[in-house]
Structure formats: C-alpha cells, structure tokens
Amino acid sequence: MTYQALARKWRPKTFAELSGQEHVVQALSNALERGRLHHAYLLTGTRGVGKTTIARILAKSLNCVKGVTATPCGVCPACVDIDAGRFVDLLELDAASNTGIDNMREILDNARYAPTVGRYKVYLIDEVHMLSKAAFNSMLKTLEEPPDHVKFVLATTDPQKIPVTVLSRCLQFNLKLLSGPLIAKRLIEILRAEGIPFEDGATALIARVAHGSMRDALSVLDQAIAYGAGEVRESVVRTMLGAADADYVYRIADALIARDGSALLGEARALTERGVSLANALEELAALFHGIAVCQTVPDAAEALPDAPRVKALARAFDPESVQLAYQICVQGRADLALAPDESMGFSMTLLRLLAFEPASESNGDTAAAAHGALRTREAGTPTEAESSTTVAGTTESPALNSAAVARTPGEAPQPAAWPAFVAGMKLSGMALQLAAQTELKAVAGNEFVLAVPEASRHLTDRAYADKLKAAIEQIMGRRVRLRFEIGGASATTLAAQEKRERDAAQAKTEAAFREDPFVQDVLSRFDARIKPNSIKRV
C-alpha cells in the first residue's frame, strides 16, 4: 500500500483547520465574505508555517461551486481537484527552477485567457524572490492590472529580496512561527486520529525541535513513529533526536547547588558516551533556567511550566542573579560549541563555568565570598561569558592601557582613568567601536554615564551607534545604564588618543632607526638622496 506522509495527509483543507495564523485567516475570510478581493497577495514566512496551504484554501474559496466563500465545501469537483493538486486553473510554479524572463513571459501570455473549468485562474508562485530582475520587471504591468479572472498568490521565505515595485502591488501577510504548545496540541490531535499510542512529553519535545514549523514537526513525528515501532514515547524520541533525558538537567542543577564538580564532569562523560547531542543538552539546561526565572519573577505563570513542582523547588534554592547568569552561560556555551577543540570539551567547560562563576553581591562585605563569586581569569585576553565577574585588562600590545587597567568588582562602574582599558575590553566593531574610542568618561552618576566626545566626532553619536555602545556596557556591567554625551569636551585621554600617541611614537622610533642605518646613510651621502618619511613603514 502507498503510504502518505503525515505532512501531506493532514494539511489543513479549510481556514477553520488552520492554526496559528489567525491574522491572515481573518483578513482573507472578511475579504471573501464582503467581496473585496485583491488581485495579488504576498505570503511571507519561514518554511512549514502555511504559505502554500493558505494559497490552496484561497483557490478553493474562489472556485467552489457554492460561490466565492470563506468556507468551501471540500466535496465539489473543484475542491477535490485542488486538494489533489490537479486543478487546471490553479497553476503552482516554483520560481527557483523558473527564474528567467522566458518562463515569466509564458505565464503572462496564458493569463489573458479565461479559466478552463473554474471561476478564477490562480497563479501560486513559490519562492518568488528567486526570480531574476528581468522576470520581475516583465510581470509588473500584469501584476498591477491583471484580467478580472486572474489572482496572484506569491510566497517567499525572503521578502527582502523582492523589489519594492512588486511589494507595492501586493497585499502582504507575514506568517508567524507557530508556538511550541500549539504544535504539540496539533500533534496530539493527529496521533489520536491515527490511533497511535503516545506520551505528552514526546509531543512537547518534537514541538520544541521543530522551531515553529508545523511541517518540520510532522516530519519528525513520522520518523518517531517509524523509530518507535508504531508508538511515540518520550524516551524513544529523546534517543532518536540525541536529546538529553529529562532528569539530566535536574541532576546538573542539584550538582550546582551542592557545588559538586565531580558530579558535573560525570554527567558530561555519561552524555558523551551515550552519543547525546550536547547542543540539545545545553538548550534543555537553558530552558530549565528560564523556567526557574519565570517561577521566581512571575509566580502566577509557574503552574503552566512542565514539572512545575521540581522547578519551584529549584527556584527556592537558586538566587535570581545566579539564575540569570547561568542562563547566559548556557546560551553562550551553546554558541561556543563549534569553536571548542571538541564538543565534549566545550560542554564540560560550560558546566565548569556554571560552577565557577557567581554574581558578586554589592551589599556583601565579606571579601572572601566576593573573591569566590568573582573569579579573576583571562582566556586568551578576552572577556569570559560571565561578563559580570571579569577583570578589565588591556591588550598586550598597549602598555598604556595595561597600566591603566584595574580590577573591578562585578557591576562596579569604571573610574575615568580606566575608561580606555574598559573600552578595549568591550566586544565592539565598526562605528560603535570608533564612538567608544573617541569618548572620555567624565563621570558616573548612578546608572548614567557622562561621556565627552570631540566636536569632530559628533556624527558618531548617532542613535544606532550609541545603542550598540550602551548594550556593550550593559553586558559588562550586568545592569541597565543610560548614556549622556557632551560634545566638544574630550581630552587627550581617550582610547583613540592613546593609540595615536603610541603609533606616532613607534613611527618616530622606526624613522630614527631607518635614518641611522649605515646603508641608508651611505646612500644619502653617495647619491645626494632624500628620505620620504611617509614611505617608511614598520615591519
């Protein structure tokens, strides 16, 4: 027997069956019921959120024997043929393989002829952003004033690549990513209809790995049914996906509370030996800390969390500041796995960071406790993930910055003299880095940083660059700050001024060494030569 994939078998047939895109359904339903139909629609969104499905339902609504309606019957020849993909007046085109102007000219030539069997001729052009510039230009006139019997539905995952001349001729609907609970609910409905035994934890896990795409979730569900021999069990799905078991994250949390480094490394070894996806393990761990943070800050929302009693118990054991830092370490560790010598080493290093770093309390006067919570470390001269417990230090190439660098208590504002070293430690680039380098710290009043900027660098205080500088300061400080710029008050103590002095000194030293070279002096005396200072470069 021929098996039909779940993603095709359970594709919604009506607007009522479509979930998660209510804003699009409502707009199209009202237009169909009131007879206010536009001639061109643009549906945007990532894969598997319903673009093609909405286009087919719209085609049925336009060609159903009941007339133009938001509730097509689904049993008439037009509805049946559209569901089966054989309706002659619904032309589905893949722009990725029909990119040229000749393909578009053929489509437009046929558009002027009346529909063969239906009421409207509907053109569904998928991945429309793949069309060439000439193809886009050729369709502009027809797209603006098509025949009365023609409707265009354009679908794309990358609307930024579509010319504005095309966008202005279409009604645009942005389809949203589907939420995890919504996907899980749909999976449960399908499994019950199919008569397949399942566990709620398995559907929740599949919904999470789908990342907002219903088609991805149904594809994974198909794989899980085959892998589990006709059943969908959480343990089996976790093994199939290489995900960490549910108890793993709680064992990690318990080890952190007990400050048991051996237990953490033991968990890391066990997961590596089992071939579990360590990236997924960190995602699970970050999700746990998110749940703990929700429980601590919004207790009323805690009941909706999975394993709410266990999460509540952990929320009482962790400080809110530690939870925020732990979440950030897990997320950053997930991103750093690709940079680690190998995944297991990167994973175990992330666990050790969770154990080593703690946010220092400003009200805690115990020096030993503060030192324990603010581990001073350098990793290749860059700040660690725990920005709130980092020592500000300059680079080895800049003695002036090293001399100005001082250790700070996490969350403590830098002194004006240490501002250049503080700037050197921030993760900035481009114009935001230029703005930071041109500033001088005048004062810190509470959460407000007063920065002086030279008149010549006034343009650098643009909102976009200032916001990036503000975000970098907040990442290091671990709290919200506000920037206030004073134009024309910067002195020679900025990072840019210090670096310029160092460059000038190095260049002067290089020129002096060049002039004093015996060979150069011999050439000058023999040939009455002159030195071009601008041509002297350091090696």
Short mmCIF file of C-alpha atoms in Angstrom, two decimals, residues 136 178-179 184 254 260 392 466:
data_model
loop_
_atom_site.label_atom_id
_atom_site.label_comp_id
_atom_site.label_asym_id
_atom_site.label_seq_id
_atom_site.Cartn_x
_atom_site.Cartn_y
_atom_site.Cartn_z
CA PHE A 136 10.26 40.78 -12.06
CA LEU A 178 3.96 28.56 15.46
CA SER A 179 4.33 28.25 19.22
CA ALA A 184 2.16 19.92 20.39
CA ASP A 254 21.37 19.63 42.03
CA ASP A 260 29.88 19.11 43.26
CA VAL A 392 39.17 44.74 32.87
CA ALA A 466 25.11 54.83 20.75
#
